[in-house]
Coordinates of C-alpha atoms in Angstrom, one line a residue:
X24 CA 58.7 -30.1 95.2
X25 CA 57.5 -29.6 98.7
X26 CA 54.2 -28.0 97.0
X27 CA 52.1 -30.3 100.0
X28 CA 54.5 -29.4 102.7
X29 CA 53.7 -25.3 102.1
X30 CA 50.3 -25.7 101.3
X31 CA 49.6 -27.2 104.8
X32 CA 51.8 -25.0 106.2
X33 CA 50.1 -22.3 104.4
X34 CA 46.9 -22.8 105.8
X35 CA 48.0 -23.5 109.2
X36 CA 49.4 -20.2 109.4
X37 CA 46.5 -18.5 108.0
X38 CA 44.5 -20.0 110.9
X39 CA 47.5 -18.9 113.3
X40 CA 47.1 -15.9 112.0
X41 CA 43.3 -15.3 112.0
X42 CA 43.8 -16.1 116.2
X43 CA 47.1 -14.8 116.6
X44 CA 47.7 -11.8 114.6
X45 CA 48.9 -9.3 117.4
X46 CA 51.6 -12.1 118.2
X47 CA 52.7 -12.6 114.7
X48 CA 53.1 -8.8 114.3
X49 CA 56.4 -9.5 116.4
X50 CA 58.0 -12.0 114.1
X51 CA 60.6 -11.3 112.0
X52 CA 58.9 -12.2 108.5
X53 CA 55.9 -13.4 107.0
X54 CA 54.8 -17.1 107.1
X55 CA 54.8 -16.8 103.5
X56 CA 58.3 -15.8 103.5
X57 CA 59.5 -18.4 106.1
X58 CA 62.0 -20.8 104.5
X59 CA 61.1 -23.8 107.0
X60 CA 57.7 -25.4 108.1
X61 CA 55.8 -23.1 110.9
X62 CA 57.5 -26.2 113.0
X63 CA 61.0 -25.2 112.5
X64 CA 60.8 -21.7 112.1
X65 CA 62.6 -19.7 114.7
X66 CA 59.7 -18.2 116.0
X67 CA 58.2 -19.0 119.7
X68 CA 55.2 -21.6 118.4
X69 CA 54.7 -22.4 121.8
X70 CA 53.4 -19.1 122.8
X71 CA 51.2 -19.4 119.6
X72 CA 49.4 -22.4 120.9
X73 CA 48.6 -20.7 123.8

């Protein structure tokens, strides 16, 4: 379940990351790793879509 849900959040990290990797460096884990949607994770999105 939720297969959908990752892999779009999957990809939308890998194109966050591919623009933002110096940023990413400072969060606490991996997107692959994060346990909730790039939405809901506790990381500062809104600096990302800067």
């Amino acid at each position: 379940m939720g297969t959908g849900d990752w892999g779009l959040g999957i990809g939308d990290w890998g194109k966050t990351i591919t623009h933002y990797s110096l940023l990413i460096t400072h969060y606490p884990m991996p997107h692959a790793q994060c346990p909730m949607p790039h939405a809901q994770c506790p990381i500062p999105f809104s600096a990302i879509t800067l």
